């Protein structure tokens, strides 16, 4: 019994399991953990043997979590978080390193209000750099390990291996005082082609055979919102961002229903080992606060 308990608390096994689960690949986990593929595979098998449960389903495209694996992933994150916190407090060594966080601009304002300042306050020795961009650009940067961690919507690039956070609520919006002829070409305010909401809008309009044209294109969500409030255009934004000057539009206005997007948390495959505990701590905090709630309802 004592041997089982000791093996069950082997943090290295849990860290390798977490890497494989998050990345969806033993090979990617081996690269991230600076281990051989064989070593990672043996660690996972040892953990499965200790728990007497299959944790990962192996397939030609990588690995997926079993139900037991899902439960272990959730509990092991909390265990490792507590372990790292205890170690930091009793040894006097806090988290350090550098973390580059990528955020879609639409959600940066809410996250900067409290969550990120709280992380900085808890871990003053961590150099945190937050970067905003479209989800398409964030996807490219996290794939190239130019970011340590990123919140990315599942459009226009569907990355694998992310941790699901929340579903967005995209809606058509226009100015309260403006009306647009359903038979005419729809004037749009949009981001560039890397924006998930632009893709949603264009795909929905083309499927409905509704003509449209861009009258305002910007990298700034605030500028787009001002274009809508001024009555220049219709746009797609998250319902939570609607202002008193906007009105939600829909089928009665000749506009098609929009599907949801999924916001996921992704970690880079290449993370400097000294910075890894800080990256994992930020990931755990983001997941704890945003899971199934989004950035507006975590307080």
Short mmCIF file of N, CA and C in Angstrom, two decimals, residues 172 186 188 200-213 254-256 258:
data_model
loop_
_atom_site.label_atom_id
_atom_site.label_comp_id
_atom_site.label_asym_id
_atom_site.label_seq_id
_atom_site.Cartn_x
_atom_site.Cartn_y
_atom_site.Cartn_z
N UNK A 172 -25.56 40.21 -33.94
CA UNK A 172 -25.57 41.36 -34.86
C UNK A 172 -25.98 42.60 -34.07
N UNK A 186 -25.61 45.01 -47.14
CA UNK A 186 -25.46 45.34 -45.73
C UNK A 186 -24.09 45.96 -45.47
N UNK A 188 -20.96 46.71 -43.35
CA UNK A 188 -20.37 46.02 -42.20
C UNK A 188 -19.16 46.78 -41.66
N UNK A 200 -17.62 34.50 -38.97
CA UNK A 200 -19.01 34.16 -38.68
C UNK A 200 -19.97 35.00 -39.52
N UNK A 201 -19.73 36.31 -39.55
CA UNK A 201 -20.62 37.22 -40.28
C UNK A 201 -20.65 36.90 -41.76
N UNK A 202 -19.46 36.77 -42.35
CA UNK A 202 -19.38 36.55 -43.80
C UNK A 202 -20.00 35.20 -44.17
N UNK A 203 -19.68 34.16 -43.43
CA UNK A 203 -20.23 32.84 -43.74
C UNK A 203 -21.76 32.84 -43.63
N UNK A 204 -22.29 33.48 -42.57
CA UNK A 204 -23.74 33.50 -42.38
C UNK A 204 -24.43 34.30 -43.48
N UNK A 205 -23.86 35.44 -43.86
CA UNK A 205 -24.47 36.27 -44.90
C UNK A 205 -24.42 35.58 -46.26
N UNK A 206 -23.29 34.96 -46.57
CA UNK A 206 -23.18 34.28 -47.86
C UNK A 206 -24.09 33.06 -47.93
N UNK A 207 -24.23 32.36 -46.81
CA UNK A 207 -25.15 31.21 -46.79
C UNK A 207 -26.59 31.67 -46.99
N UNK A 208 -26.91 32.85 -46.43
CA UNK A 208 -28.26 33.40 -46.57
C UNK A 208 -28.44 34.17 -47.87
N UNK A 209 -27.35 34.26 -48.66
CA UNK A 209 -27.36 34.99 -49.93
C UNK A 209 -27.74 36.46 -49.71
N UNK A 210 -27.25 37.02 -48.61
CA UNK A 210 -27.48 38.44 -48.32
C UNK A 210 -26.26 39.23 -48.75
N UNK A 211 -26.40 40.17 -49.68
CA UNK A 211 -25.24 40.96 -50.11
C UNK A 211 -24.72 41.85 -48.98
N UNK A 212 -23.40 42.09 -48.99
CA UNK A 212 -22.80 42.92 -47.96
C UNK A 212 -21.57 43.62 -48.52
N UNK A 213 -21.14 44.66 -47.84
CA UNK A 213 -19.88 45.32 -48.20
C UNK A 213 -19.30 45.93 -46.94
N UNK A 254 -33.78 40.68 -41.22
CA UNK A 254 -33.20 40.06 -42.41
C UNK A 254 -31.80 39.53 -42.22
N UNK A 255 -31.40 39.30 -40.95
CA UNK A 255 -30.05 38.81 -40.67
C UNK A 255 -30.11 37.39 -40.13
N UNK A 256 -29.19 36.52 -40.56
CA UNK A 256 -29.22 35.11 -40.15
C UNK A 256 -28.77 34.92 -38.71
N UNK A 258 -26.57 33.49 -35.76
CA UNK A 258 -25.12 33.23 -35.67
C UNK A 258 -24.83 32.10 -34.70
#
